[in-house]
mmCIF file with all atom_site columns, C-alpha atoms in Angstrom:
data_model
loop_
_atom_site.group_PDB
_atom_site.id
_atom_site.type_symbol
_atom_site.label_atom_id
_atom_site.label_alt_id
_atom_site.label_comp_id
_atom_site.label_asym_id
_atom_site.label_entity_id
_atom_site.label_seq_id
_atom_site.pdbx_PDB_ins_code
_atom_site.Cartn_x
_atom_site.Cartn_y
_atom_site.Cartn_z
_atom_site.occupancy
_atom_site.B_iso_or_equiv
_atom_site.pdbx_formal_charge
_atom_site.auth_seq_id
_atom_site.auth_comp_id
_atom_site.auth_asym_id
_atom_site.auth_atom_id
_atom_site.pdbx_PDB_model_num
ATOM 1   C CA . UNK V 1 1   ? -12.347 17.574  -3.202  1.00 0.00 ? 1   UNK V CA 1
ATOM 2   C CA . UNK V 1 2   ? -12.347 21.263  -4.158  1.00 0.00 ? 2   UNK V CA 1
ATOM 3   C CA . UNK V 1 3   ? -16.050 21.618  -3.392  1.00 0.00 ? 3   UNK V CA 1
ATOM 4   C CA . UNK V 1 4   ? -15.675 19.697  -0.123  1.00 0.00 ? 4   UNK V CA 1
ATOM 5   C CA . UNK V 1 5   ? -12.677 21.828  0.865   1.00 0.00 ? 5   UNK V CA 1
ATOM 6   C CA . UNK V 1 6   ? -14.585 25.068  0.265   1.00 0.00 ? 6   UNK V CA 1
ATOM 7   C CA . UNK V 1 7   ? -17.571 23.771  2.248   1.00 0.00 ? 7   UNK V CA 1
ATOM 8   C CA . UNK V 1 8   ? -15.281 22.674  5.103   1.00 0.00 ? 8   UNK V CA 1
ATOM 9   C CA . UNK V 1 9   ? -13.625 26.109  5.124   1.00 0.00 ? 9   UNK V CA 1
ATOM 10  C CA . UNK V 1 10  ? -17.056 27.766  5.265   1.00 0.00 ? 10  UNK V CA 1
ATOM 11  C CA . UNK V 1 11  ? -17.956 25.565  8.235   1.00 0.00 ? 11  UNK V CA 1
ATOM 12  C CA . UNK V 1 12  ? -14.735 26.496  10.055  1.00 0.00 ? 12  UNK V CA 1
ATOM 13  C CA . UNK V 1 13  ? -13.103 23.061  9.714   1.00 0.00 ? 13  UNK V CA 1
ATOM 14  C CA . UNK V 1 14  ? -9.928  24.357  8.006   1.00 0.00 ? 14  UNK V CA 1
ATOM 15  C CA . UNK V 1 15  ? -7.017  25.748  10.022  1.00 0.00 ? 15  UNK V CA 1
ATOM 16  C CA . UNK V 1 16  ? -4.042  27.582  8.518   1.00 0.00 ? 16  UNK V CA 1
ATOM 17  C CA . UNK V 1 17  ? -1.931  27.773  11.684  1.00 0.00 ? 17  UNK V CA 1
ATOM 18  C CA . UNK V 1 18  ? 0.550   25.147  10.464  1.00 0.00 ? 18  UNK V CA 1
ATOM 19  C CA . UNK V 1 19  ? 1.133   27.091  7.237   1.00 0.00 ? 19  UNK V CA 1
ATOM 20  C CA . UNK V 1 20  ? 2.081   30.233  9.152   1.00 0.00 ? 20  UNK V CA 1
ATOM 21  C CA . UNK V 1 21  ? 4.465   28.295  11.402  1.00 0.00 ? 21  UNK V CA 1
ATOM 22  C CA . UNK V 1 22  ? 6.147   26.415  8.536   1.00 0.00 ? 22  UNK V CA 1
ATOM 23  C CA . UNK V 1 23  ? 9.291   27.503  6.708   1.00 0.00 ? 23  UNK V CA 1
ATOM 24  C CA . UNK V 1 24  ? 9.441   28.466  3.056   1.00 0.00 ? 24  UNK V CA 1
ATOM 25  C CA . UNK V 1 25  ? 12.317  26.138  2.177   1.00 0.00 ? 25  UNK V CA 1
ATOM 26  C CA . UNK V 1 26  ? 14.028  23.245  3.929   1.00 0.00 ? 26  UNK V CA 1
ATOM 27  C CA . UNK V 1 27  ? 16.295  20.449  2.733   1.00 0.00 ? 27  UNK V CA 1
ATOM 28  C CA . UNK V 1 28  ? 15.509  16.938  3.994   1.00 0.00 ? 28  UNK V CA 1
ATOM 29  C CA . UNK V 1 29  ? 17.919  15.447  6.518   1.00 0.00 ? 29  UNK V CA 1
ATOM 30  C CA . UNK V 1 30  ? 19.618  12.508  4.864   1.00 0.00 ? 30  UNK V CA 1
ATOM 31  C CA . UNK V 1 31  ? 20.134  9.419   7.050   1.00 0.00 ? 31  UNK V CA 1
ATOM 32  C CA . UNK V 1 32  ? 18.038  10.876  9.856   1.00 0.00 ? 32  UNK V CA 1
ATOM 33  C CA . UNK V 1 33  ? 17.394  7.325   11.080  1.00 0.00 ? 33  UNK V CA 1
ATOM 34  C CA . UNK V 1 34  ? 20.754  5.597   11.490  1.00 0.00 ? 34  UNK V CA 1
ATOM 35  C CA . UNK V 1 35  ? 21.168  2.149   9.962   1.00 0.00 ? 35  UNK V CA 1
ATOM 36  C CA . UNK V 1 36  ? 20.941  -0.545  12.642  1.00 0.00 ? 36  UNK V CA 1
ATOM 37  C CA . UNK V 1 37  ? 20.376  -4.289  12.450  1.00 0.00 ? 37  UNK V CA 1
ATOM 38  C CA . UNK V 1 38  ? 18.051  -6.196  14.788  1.00 0.00 ? 38  UNK V CA 1
ATOM 39  C CA . UNK V 1 39  ? 17.235  -9.854  14.218  1.00 0.00 ? 39  UNK V CA 1
ATOM 40  C CA . UNK V 1 40  ? 13.472  -9.509  14.712  1.00 0.00 ? 40  UNK V CA 1
ATOM 41  C CA . UNK V 1 41  ? 13.355  -6.490  12.418  1.00 0.00 ? 41  UNK V CA 1
ATOM 42  C CA . UNK V 1 42  ? 15.408  -8.286  9.745   1.00 0.00 ? 42  UNK V CA 1
ATOM 43  C CA . UNK V 1 43  ? 13.109  -11.331 9.774   1.00 0.00 ? 43  UNK V CA 1
ATOM 44  C CA . UNK V 1 44  ? 10.042  -9.102  9.777   1.00 0.00 ? 44  UNK V CA 1
ATOM 45  C CA . UNK V 1 45  ? 11.290  -7.076  6.810   1.00 0.00 ? 45  UNK V CA 1
ATOM 46  C CA . UNK V 1 46  ? 12.208  -10.212 4.837   1.00 0.00 ? 46  UNK V CA 1
ATOM 47  C CA . UNK V 1 47  ? 8.660   -11.471 5.224   1.00 0.00 ? 47  UNK V CA 1
ATOM 48  C CA . UNK V 1 48  ? 7.305   -7.995  4.536   1.00 0.00 ? 48  UNK V CA 1
ATOM 49  C CA . UNK V 1 49  ? 9.215   -7.671  1.264   1.00 0.00 ? 49  UNK V CA 1
ATOM 50  C CA . UNK V 1 50  ? 7.995   -11.070 0.087   1.00 0.00 ? 50  UNK V CA 1
ATOM 51  C CA . UNK V 1 51  ? 4.448   -9.992  0.869   1.00 0.00 ? 51  UNK V CA 1
ATOM 52  C CA . UNK V 1 52  ? 5.142   -6.590  -0.685  1.00 0.00 ? 52  UNK V CA 1
ATOM 53  C CA . UNK V 1 53  ? 6.162   -8.270  -3.940  1.00 0.00 ? 53  UNK V CA 1
ATOM 54  C CA . UNK V 1 54  ? 2.963   -10.313 -3.928  1.00 0.00 ? 54  UNK V CA 1
ATOM 55  C CA . UNK V 1 55  ? 0.983   -7.146  -3.259  1.00 0.00 ? 55  UNK V CA 1
ATOM 56  C CA . UNK V 1 56  ? 2.773   -5.439  -6.158  1.00 0.00 ? 56  UNK V CA 1
ATOM 57  C CA . UNK V 1 57  ? 1.732   -8.292  -8.448  1.00 0.00 ? 57  UNK V CA 1
ATOM 58  C CA . UNK V 1 58  ? -1.859  -7.886  -7.280  1.00 0.00 ? 58  UNK V CA 1
ATOM 59  C CA . UNK V 1 59  ? -1.838  -4.109  -7.703  1.00 0.00 ? 59  UNK V CA 1
ATOM 60  C CA . UNK V 1 60  ? -0.279  -4.283  -11.168 1.00 0.00 ? 60  UNK V CA 1
ATOM 61  C CA . UNK V 1 61  ? -2.778  -6.950  -12.185 1.00 0.00 ? 61  UNK V CA 1
ATOM 62  C CA . UNK V 1 62  ? -5.643  -4.852  -10.842 1.00 0.00 ? 62  UNK V CA 1
ATOM 63  C CA . UNK V 1 63  ? -4.329  -1.787  -12.694 1.00 0.00 ? 63  UNK V CA 1
ATOM 64  C CA . UNK V 1 64  ? -4.166  -3.508  -16.074 1.00 0.00 ? 64  UNK V CA 1
ATOM 65  C CA . UNK V 1 65  ? -7.511  -5.221  -15.458 1.00 0.00 ? 65  UNK V CA 1
ATOM 66  C CA . UNK V 1 66  ? -9.235  -2.008  -14.397 1.00 0.00 ? 66  UNK V CA 1
ATOM 67  C CA . UNK V 1 67  ? -7.707  0.339   -16.974 1.00 0.00 ? 67  UNK V CA 1
ATOM 68  C CA . UNK V 1 68  ? -6.986  -1.896  -19.983 1.00 0.00 ? 68  UNK V CA 1
ATOM 69  C CA . UNK V 1 69  ? -9.182  -4.935  -19.339 1.00 0.00 ? 69  UNK V CA 1
ATOM 70  C CA . UNK V 1 70  ? -6.315  -7.407  -19.678 1.00 0.00 ? 70  UNK V CA 1
ATOM 71  C CA . UNK V 1 71  ? -3.797  -9.366  -17.649 1.00 0.00 ? 71  UNK V CA 1
ATOM 72  C CA . UNK V 1 72  ? -0.319  -7.833  -17.149 1.00 0.00 ? 72  UNK V CA 1
ATOM 73  C CA . UNK V 1 73  ? 2.600   -9.047  -19.208 1.00 0.00 ? 73  UNK V CA 1
ATOM 74  C CA . UNK V 1 74  ? 5.594   -10.717 -17.551 1.00 0.00 ? 74  UNK V CA 1
ATOM 75  C CA . UNK V 1 75  ? 7.859   -7.764  -18.351 1.00 0.00 ? 75  UNK V CA 1
ATOM 76  C CA . UNK V 1 76  ? 5.388   -5.387  -16.717 1.00 0.00 ? 76  UNK V CA 1
ATOM 77  C CA . UNK V 1 77  ? 5.268   -7.461  -13.543 1.00 0.00 ? 77  UNK V CA 1
ATOM 78  C CA . UNK V 1 78  ? 9.063   -7.831  -13.458 1.00 0.00 ? 78  UNK V CA 1
ATOM 79  C CA . UNK V 1 79  ? 9.604   -4.116  -14.047 1.00 0.00 ? 79  UNK V CA 1
ATOM 80  C CA . UNK V 1 80  ? 7.143   -3.131  -11.338 1.00 0.00 ? 80  UNK V CA 1
ATOM 81  C CA . UNK V 1 81  ? 8.677   -5.444  -8.731  1.00 0.00 ? 81  UNK V CA 1
ATOM 82  C CA . UNK V 1 82  ? 12.241  -4.415  -9.627  1.00 0.00 ? 82  UNK V CA 1
ATOM 83  C CA . UNK V 1 83  ? 11.395  -0.714  -9.515  1.00 0.00 ? 83  UNK V CA 1
ATOM 84  C CA . UNK V 1 84  ? 9.694   -1.123  -6.154  1.00 0.00 ? 84  UNK V CA 1
ATOM 85  C CA . UNK V 1 85  ? 12.682  -3.001  -4.724  1.00 0.00 ? 85  UNK V CA 1
ATOM 86  C CA . UNK V 1 86  ? 15.306  -0.577  -6.042  1.00 0.00 ? 86  UNK V CA 1
ATOM 87  C CA . UNK V 1 87  ? 13.440  2.453   -4.711  1.00 0.00 ? 87  UNK V CA 1
ATOM 88  C CA . UNK V 1 88  ? 13.170  0.789   -1.289  1.00 0.00 ? 88  UNK V CA 1
ATOM 89  C CA . UNK V 1 89  ? 16.926  0.079   -1.235  1.00 0.00 ? 89  UNK V CA 1
ATOM 90  C CA . UNK V 1 90  ? 17.719  3.689   -2.148  1.00 0.00 ? 90  UNK V CA 1
ATOM 91  C CA . UNK V 1 91  ? 15.257  4.963   0.444   1.00 0.00 ? 91  UNK V CA 1
ATOM 92  C CA . UNK V 1 92  ? 16.851  2.839   3.186   1.00 0.00 ? 92  UNK V CA 1
ATOM 93  C CA . UNK V 1 93  ? 20.346  4.177   2.478   1.00 0.00 ? 93  UNK V CA 1
ATOM 94  C CA . UNK V 1 94  ? 19.210  7.804   2.830   1.00 0.00 ? 94  UNK V CA 1
ATOM 95  C CA . UNK V 1 95  ? 17.239  7.137   6.004   1.00 0.00 ? 95  UNK V CA 1
ATOM 96  C CA . UNK V 1 96  ? 13.776  6.955   4.488   1.00 0.00 ? 96  UNK V CA 1
ATOM 97  C CA . UNK V 1 97  ? 11.001  4.404   4.628   1.00 0.00 ? 97  UNK V CA 1
ATOM 98  C CA . UNK V 1 98  ? 10.586  1.534   2.160   1.00 0.00 ? 98  UNK V CA 1
ATOM 99  C CA . UNK V 1 99  ? 8.162   2.062   -0.677  1.00 0.00 ? 99  UNK V CA 1
ATOM 100 C CA . UNK V 1 100 ? 5.104   0.009   -1.564  1.00 0.00 ? 100 UNK V CA 1
ATOM 101 C CA . UNK V 1 101 ? 2.573   -0.098  -4.339  1.00 0.00 ? 101 UNK V CA 1
ATOM 102 C CA . UNK V 1 102 ? -0.452  1.864   -3.176  1.00 0.00 ? 102 UNK V CA 1
ATOM 103 C CA . UNK V 1 103 ? -3.782  0.118   -3.660  1.00 0.00 ? 103 UNK V CA 1
ATOM 104 C CA . UNK V 1 104 ? -5.661  3.417   -3.417  1.00 0.00 ? 104 UNK V CA 1
ATOM 105 C CA . UNK V 1 105 ? -3.998  4.486   -6.657  1.00 0.00 ? 105 UNK V CA 1
ATOM 106 C CA . UNK V 1 106 ? -5.313  1.324   -8.273  1.00 0.00 ? 106 UNK V CA 1
ATOM 107 C CA . UNK V 1 107 ? -8.811  2.429   -7.335  1.00 0.00 ? 107 UNK V CA 1
ATOM 108 C CA . UNK V 1 108 ? -8.214  5.869   -8.864  1.00 0.00 ? 108 UNK V CA 1
ATOM 109 C CA . UNK V 1 109 ? -6.961  4.270   -12.089 1.00 0.00 ? 109 UNK V CA 1
ATOM 110 C CA . UNK V 1 110 ? -9.987  1.983   -12.181 1.00 0.00 ? 110 UNK V CA 1
ATOM 111 C CA . UNK V 1 111 ? -12.362 4.935   -11.757 1.00 0.00 ? 111 UNK V CA 1
ATOM 112 C CA . UNK V 1 112 ? -10.643 7.366   -14.164 1.00 0.00 ? 112 UNK V CA 1
ATOM 113 C CA . UNK V 1 113 ? -9.023  4.931   -16.662 1.00 0.00 ? 113 UNK V CA 1
ATOM 114 C CA . UNK V 1 114 ? -6.037  7.329   -16.725 1.00 0.00 ? 114 UNK V CA 1
ATOM 115 C CA . UNK V 1 115 ? -2.675  5.527   -16.962 1.00 0.00 ? 115 UNK V CA 1
ATOM 116 C CA . UNK V 1 116 ? -0.560  8.192   -18.653 1.00 0.00 ? 116 UNK V CA 1
ATOM 117 C CA . UNK V 1 117 ? 2.961   8.408   -17.222 1.00 0.00 ? 117 UNK V CA 1
ATOM 118 C CA . UNK V 1 118 ? 2.788   12.203  -17.267 1.00 0.00 ? 118 UNK V CA 1
ATOM 119 C CA . UNK V 1 119 ? 0.207   11.979  -14.477 1.00 0.00 ? 119 UNK V CA 1
ATOM 120 C CA . UNK V 1 120 ? 2.670   9.974   -12.347 1.00 0.00 ? 120 UNK V CA 1
ATOM 121 C CA . UNK V 1 121 ? 5.419   12.491  -13.166 1.00 0.00 ? 121 UNK V CA 1
ATOM 122 C CA . UNK V 1 122 ? 3.121   15.312  -12.032 1.00 0.00 ? 122 UNK V CA 1
ATOM 123 C CA . UNK V 1 123 ? 2.383   13.452  -8.784  1.00 0.00 ? 123 UNK V CA 1
ATOM 124 C CA . UNK V 1 124 ? 6.134   13.005  -8.226  1.00 0.00 ? 124 UNK V CA 1
ATOM 125 C CA . UNK V 1 125 ? 6.683   16.737  -8.787  1.00 0.00 ? 125 UNK V CA 1
ATOM 126 C CA . UNK V 1 126 ? 3.995   17.558  -6.208  1.00 0.00 ? 126 UNK V CA 1
ATOM 127 C CA . UNK V 1 127 ? 5.606   15.220  -3.660  1.00 0.00 ? 127 UNK V CA 1
ATOM 128 C CA . UNK V 1 128 ? 9.077   16.688  -4.296  1.00 0.00 ? 128 UNK V CA 1
ATOM 129 C CA . UNK V 1 129 ? 7.697   20.209  -3.934  1.00 0.00 ? 129 UNK V CA 1
ATOM 130 C CA . UNK V 1 130 ? 6.047   19.270  -0.647  1.00 0.00 ? 130 UNK V CA 1
ATOM 131 C CA . UNK V 1 131 ? 9.345   17.797  0.573   1.00 0.00 ? 131 UNK V CA 1
ATOM 132 C CA . UNK V 1 132 ? 11.322  20.957  -0.184  1.00 0.00 ? 132 UNK V CA 1
ATOM 133 C CA . UNK V 1 133 ? 8.707   23.621  0.634   1.00 0.00 ? 133 UNK V CA 1
ATOM 134 C CA . UNK V 1 134 ? 7.181   22.985  4.093   1.00 0.00 ? 134 UNK V CA 1
ATOM 135 C CA . UNK V 1 135 ? 4.509   25.651  3.587   1.00 0.00 ? 135 UNK V CA 1
ATOM 136 C CA . UNK V 1 136 ? 3.174   23.763  0.579   1.00 0.00 ? 136 UNK V CA 1
ATOM 137 C CA . UNK V 1 137 ? 3.198   20.517  2.552   1.00 0.00 ? 137 UNK V CA 1
ATOM 138 C CA . UNK V 1 138 ? 1.353   22.237  5.394   1.00 0.00 ? 138 UNK V CA 1
ATOM 139 C CA . UNK V 1 139 ? -1.233  23.493  2.896   1.00 0.00 ? 139 UNK V CA 1
ATOM 140 C CA . UNK V 1 140 ? -1.949  19.907  1.842   1.00 0.00 ? 140 UNK V CA 1
ATOM 141 C CA . UNK V 1 141 ? -2.429  18.873  5.465   1.00 0.00 ? 141 UNK V CA 1
ATOM 142 C CA . UNK V 1 142 ? -5.182  21.478  5.911   1.00 0.00 ? 142 UNK V CA 1
ATOM 143 C CA . UNK V 1 143 ? -7.583  19.262  3.928   1.00 0.00 ? 143 UNK V CA 1
ATOM 144 C CA . UNK V 1 144 ? -9.986  17.874  6.571   1.00 0.00 ? 144 UNK V CA 1
ATOM 145 C CA . UNK V 1 145 ? -10.212 14.112  6.986   1.00 0.00 ? 145 UNK V CA 1
ATOM 146 C CA . UNK V 1 146 ? -13.920 14.258  6.194   1.00 0.00 ? 146 UNK V CA 1
ATOM 147 C CA . UNK V 1 147 ? -13.130 15.706  2.760   1.00 0.00 ? 147 UNK V CA 1
ATOM 148 C CA . UNK V 1 148 ? -10.467 13.081  2.098   1.00 0.00 ? 148 UNK V CA 1
ATOM 149 C CA . UNK V 1 149 ? -12.814 10.337  3.270   1.00 0.00 ? 149 UNK V CA 1
ATOM 150 C CA . UNK V 1 150 ? -15.600 11.505  0.987   1.00 0.00 ? 150 UNK V CA 1
ATOM 151 C CA . UNK V 1 151 ? -13.247 11.740  -1.979  1.00 0.00 ? 151 UNK V CA 1
ATOM 152 C CA . UNK V 1 152 ? -11.749 8.298   -1.417  1.00 0.00 ? 152 UNK V CA 1
ATOM 153 C CA . UNK V 1 153 ? -15.086 6.563   -0.880  1.00 0.00 ? 153 UNK V CA 1
ATOM 154 C CA . UNK V 1 154 ? -15.423 5.787   -4.581  1.00 0.00 ? 154 UNK V CA 1
ATOM 155 C CA . UNK V 1 155 ? -11.743 4.815   -4.691  1.00 0.00 ? 155 UNK V CA 1
ATOM 156 C CA . UNK V 1 156 ? -12.081 2.149   -2.010  1.00 0.00 ? 156 UNK V CA 1
ATOM 157 C CA . UNK V 1 157 ? -15.305 0.951   -3.588  1.00 0.00 ? 157 UNK V CA 1
ATOM 158 C CA . UNK V 1 158 ? -13.439 0.528   -6.884  1.00 0.00 ? 158 UNK V CA 1
ATOM 159 C CA . UNK V 1 159 ? -10.611 -1.327  -5.105  1.00 0.00 ? 159 UNK V CA 1
ATOM 160 C CA . UNK V 1 160 ? -13.093 -3.738  -3.545  1.00 0.00 ? 160 UNK V CA 1
ATOM 161 C CA . UNK V 1 161 ? -14.860 -4.432  -6.816  1.00 0.00 ? 161 UNK V CA 1
ATOM 162 C CA . UNK V 1 162 ? -11.568 -4.854  -8.687  1.00 0.00 ? 162 UNK V CA 1
ATOM 163 C CA . UNK V 1 163 ? -10.456 -7.398  -6.094  1.00 0.00 ? 163 UNK V CA 1
ATOM 164 C CA . UNK V 1 164 ? -13.734 -9.250  -6.477  1.00 0.00 ? 164 UNK V CA 1
ATOM 165 C CA . UNK V 1 165 ? -13.318 -9.161  -10.244 1.00 0.00 ? 165 UNK V CA 1
ATOM 166 C CA . UNK V 1 166 ? -9.866  -10.744 -9.947  1.00 0.00 ? 166 UNK V CA 1
ATOM 167 C CA . UNK V 1 167 ? -11.214 -13.421 -7.598  1.00 0.00 ? 167 UNK V CA 1
ATOM 168 C CA . UNK V 1 168 ? -14.116 -14.201 -9.906  1.00 0.00 ? 168 UNK V CA 1
ATOM 169 C CA . UNK V 1 169 ? -11.736 -14.558 -12.855 1.00 0.00 ? 169 UNK V CA 1
ATOM 170 C CA . UNK V 1 170 ? -10.999 -17.990 -11.336 1.00 0.00 ? 170 UNK V CA 1
ATOM 171 C CA . UNK V 1 171 ? -13.669 -20.593 -10.652 1.00 0.00 ? 171 UNK V CA 1
ATOM 172 C CA . UNK V 1 172 ? -14.762 -20.418 -7.016  1.00 0.00 ? 172 UNK V CA 1
ATOM 173 C CA . UNK V 1 173 ? -14.496 -24.133 -6.377  1.00 0.00 ? 173 UNK V CA 1
ATOM 174 C CA . UNK V 1 174 ? -14.632 -25.475 -2.801  1.00 0.00 ? 174 UNK V CA 1
ATOM 175 C CA . UNK V 1 175 ? -10.816 -25.558 -2.782  1.00 0.00 ? 175 UNK V CA 1
ATOM 176 C CA . UNK V 1 176 ? -10.392 -21.968 -3.978  1.00 0.00 ? 176 UNK V CA 1
ATOM 177 C CA . UNK V 1 177 ? -13.134 -20.749 -1.651  1.00 0.00 ? 177 UNK V CA 1
ATOM 178 C CA . UNK V 1 178 ? -11.365 -22.380 1.308   1.00 0.00 ? 178 UNK V CA 1
ATOM 179 C CA . UNK V 1 179 ? -8.019  -20.789 0.417   1.00 0.00 ? 179 UNK V CA 1
ATOM 180 C CA . UNK V 1 180 ? -9.493  -17.304 0.009   1.00 0.00 ? 180 UNK V CA 1
ATOM 181 C CA . UNK V 1 181 ? -11.980 -17.534 2.871   1.00 0.00 ? 181 UNK V CA 1
ATOM 182 C CA . UNK V 1 182 ? -9.552  -18.773 5.532   1.00 0.00 ? 182 UNK V CA 1
ATOM 183 C CA . UNK V 1 183 ? -6.902  -16.245 4.486   1.00 0.00 ? 183 UNK V CA 1
ATOM 184 C CA . UNK V 1 184 ? -9.313  -13.313 4.593   1.00 0.00 ? 184 UNK V CA 1
ATOM 185 C CA . UNK V 1 185 ? -10.775 -14.484 7.908   1.00 0.00 ? 185 UNK V CA 1
ATOM 186 C CA . UNK V 1 186 ? -7.339  -14.622 9.559   1.00 0.00 ? 186 UNK V CA 1
ATOM 187 C CA . UNK V 1 187 ? -6.380  -11.241 8.121   1.00 0.00 ? 187 UNK V CA 1
ATOM 188 C CA . UNK V 1 188 ? -9.556  -9.610  9.418   1.00 0.00 ? 188 UNK V CA 1
ATOM 189 C CA . UNK V 1 189 ? -9.115  -11.311 12.799  1.00 0.00 ? 189 UNK V CA 1
ATOM 190 C CA . UNK V 1 190 ? -5.578  -9.959  13.209  1.00 0.00 ? 190 UNK V CA 1
ATOM 191 C CA . UNK V 1 191 ? -6.721  -6.429  12.361  1.00 0.00 ? 191 UNK V CA 1
ATOM 192 C CA . UNK V 1 192 ? -9.674  -6.575  14.769  1.00 0.00 ? 192 UNK V CA 1
ATOM 193 C CA . UNK V 1 193 ? -8.001  -8.169  17.800  1.00 0.00 ? 193 UNK V CA 1
ATOM 194 C CA . UNK V 1 194 ? -5.083  -6.196  19.209  1.00 0.00 ? 194 UNK V CA 1
ATOM 195 C CA . UNK V 1 195 ? -2.046  -8.243  20.288  1.00 0.00 ? 195 UNK V CA 1
ATOM 196 C CA . UNK V 1 196 ? -3.662  -11.409 18.929  1.00 0.00 ? 196 UNK V CA 1
ATOM 197 C CA . UNK V 1 197 ? -0.337  -13.252 18.752  1.00 0.00 ? 197 UNK V CA 1
ATOM 198 C CA . UNK V 1 198 ? 1.196   -11.717 21.855  1.00 0.00 ? 198 UNK V CA 1
ATOM 199 C CA . UNK V 1 199 ? -0.509  -13.829 24.496  1.00 0.00 ? 199 UNK V CA 1
ATOM 200 C CA . UNK V 1 200 ? 1.092   -16.069 27.141  1.00 0.00 ? 200 UNK V CA 1
ATOM 201 C CA . UNK V 1 201 ? 3.415   -18.714 25.743  1.00 0.00 ? 201 UNK V CA 1
ATOM 202 C CA . UNK V 1 202 ? 3.891   -16.914 22.422  1.00 0.00 ? 202 UNK V CA 1
ATOM 203 C CA . UNK V 1 203 ? 7.377   -15.602 21.528  1.00 0.00 ? 203 UNK V CA 1
ATOM 204 C CA . UNK V 1 204 ? 7.698   -11.851 21.242  1.00 0.00 ? 204 UNK V CA 1
ATOM 205 C CA . UNK V 1 205 ? 8.747   -12.028 17.594  1.00 0.00 ? 205 UNK V CA 1
ATOM 206 C CA . UNK V 1 206 ? 5.457   -13.708 16.606  1.00 0.00 ? 206 UNK V CA 1
ATOM 207 C CA . UNK V 1 207 ? 3.503   -10.520 17.244  1.00 0.00 ? 207 UNK V CA 1
ATOM 208 C CA . UNK V 1 208 ? 6.173   -8.324  15.660  1.00 0.00 ? 208 UNK V CA 1
ATOM 209 C CA . UNK V 1 209 ? 6.499   -10.407 12.491  1.00 0.00 ? 209 UNK V CA 1
ATOM 210 C CA . UNK V 1 210 ? 3.021   -11.832 11.914  1.00 0.00 ? 210 UNK V CA 1
ATOM 211 C CA . UNK V 1 211 ? 0.716   -9.843  14.174  1.00 0.00 ? 211 UNK V CA 1
ATOM 212 C CA . UNK V 1 212 ? 1.675   -6.335  13.136  1.00 0.00 ? 212 UNK V CA 1
ATOM 213 C CA . UNK V 1 213 ? 0.075   -6.545  9.691   1.00 0.00 ? 213 UNK V CA 1
ATOM 214 C CA . UNK V 1 214 ? -2.959  -8.451  8.502   1.00 0.00 ? 214 UNK V CA 1
ATOM 215 C CA . UNK V 1 215 ? -1.527  -8.483  4.975   1.00 0.00 ? 215 UNK V CA 1
ATOM 216 C CA . UNK V 1 216 ? 1.449   -10.629 6.033   1.00 0.00 ? 216 UNK V CA 1
ATOM 217 C CA . UNK V 1 217 ? -0.600  -13.327 7.743   1.00 0.00 ? 217 UNK V CA 1
ATOM 218 C CA . UNK V 1 218 ? -3.314  -13.399 5.069   1.00 0.00 ? 218 UNK V CA 1
ATOM 219 C CA . UNK V 1 219 ? -0.779  -13.650 2.239   1.00 0.00 ? 219 UNK V CA 1
ATOM 220 C CA . UNK V 1 220 ? 1.302   -16.370 3.876   1.00 0.00 ? 220 UNK V CA 1
ATOM 221 C CA . UNK V 1 221 ? -1.839  -18.319 4.714   1.00 0.00 ? 221 UNK V CA 1
ATOM 222 C CA . UNK V 1 222 ? -3.046  -18.125 1.115   1.00 0.00 ? 222 UNK V CA 1
ATOM 223 C CA . UNK V 1 223 ? 0.326   -19.227 -0.263  1.00 0.00 ? 223 UNK V CA 1
ATOM 224 C CA . UNK V 1 224 ? 0.655   -22.153 2.179   1.00 0.00 ? 224 UNK V CA 1
ATOM 225 C CA . UNK V 1 225 ? -2.927  -23.359 1.700   1.00 0.00 ? 225 UNK V CA 1
ATOM 226 C CA . UNK V 1 226 ? -2.570  -23.111 -2.064  1.00 0.00 ? 226 UNK V CA 1
ATOM 227 C CA . UNK V 1 227 ? 0.445   -25.419 -1.843  1.00 0.00 ? 227 UNK V CA 1
ATOM 228 C CA . UNK V 1 228 ? -0.812  -28.027 0.608   1.00 0.00 ? 228 UNK V CA 1
ATOM 229 C CA . UNK V 1 229 ? -4.487  -28.407 -0.352  1.00 0.00 ? 229 UNK V CA 1
ATOM 230 C CA . UNK V 1 230 ? -4.706  -30.967 -3.177  1.00 0.00 ? 230 UNK V CA 1
ATOM 231 C CA . UNK V 1 231 ? -5.978  -29.792 -6.531  1.00 0.00 ? 231 UNK V CA 1
ATOM 232 C CA . UNK V 1 232 ? -9.441  -30.913 -7.470  1.00 0.00 ? 232 UNK V CA 1
ATOM 233 C CA . UNK V 1 233 ? -9.894  -33.622 -10.026 1.00 0.00 ? 233 UNK V CA 1
ATOM 234 C CA . UNK V 1 234 ? -11.305 -32.439 -13.302 1.00 0.00 ? 234 UNK V CA 1
#
């Protein structure tokens, strides 16, 4: 990233205008977004948090598999899900966004094999500094997208291969292949076709709840198919 940033600056792709216009210090505005309750949003967030918990299980499993070559323990899964939920509750009460486990970080862990908690503490310190010092945050935003894309190429490749490794840890029988294949196909379809569930005759909440994220539909499809398709005879 450092080499790419220097090359981008040499090519005139880096602009420092936002740094000059930013303040040196600023406190965040607590409860900037007032707490309101809407039925469609409530249903959507309930589904989203269920999916978010499933995603957390997958990310934690991928982290232990990629960094320590083992399955996660029950206490590790429970702690990760509880921590994610508690941080989202706290964030909502101060007007922030809910948190989620970040699959890109799983890819970084898989590539570097670094799982020391001091690294996470350092990342938290950087985020806090960016939140309190706008000039520092503006400096981070000067990194061109091309540099970020080049740096994360190996990360996304590692994420893909880790996911394949988790899938291949189970036998790809016709039943398992159907569950995974149909779920992935629906998820990709939702992401490729805008307003897929918002056509004539469809209720408005269908697009808001299930059509806004491919992860929701793919996860629910996998869970439902895994429950209704009979297990294969040994």
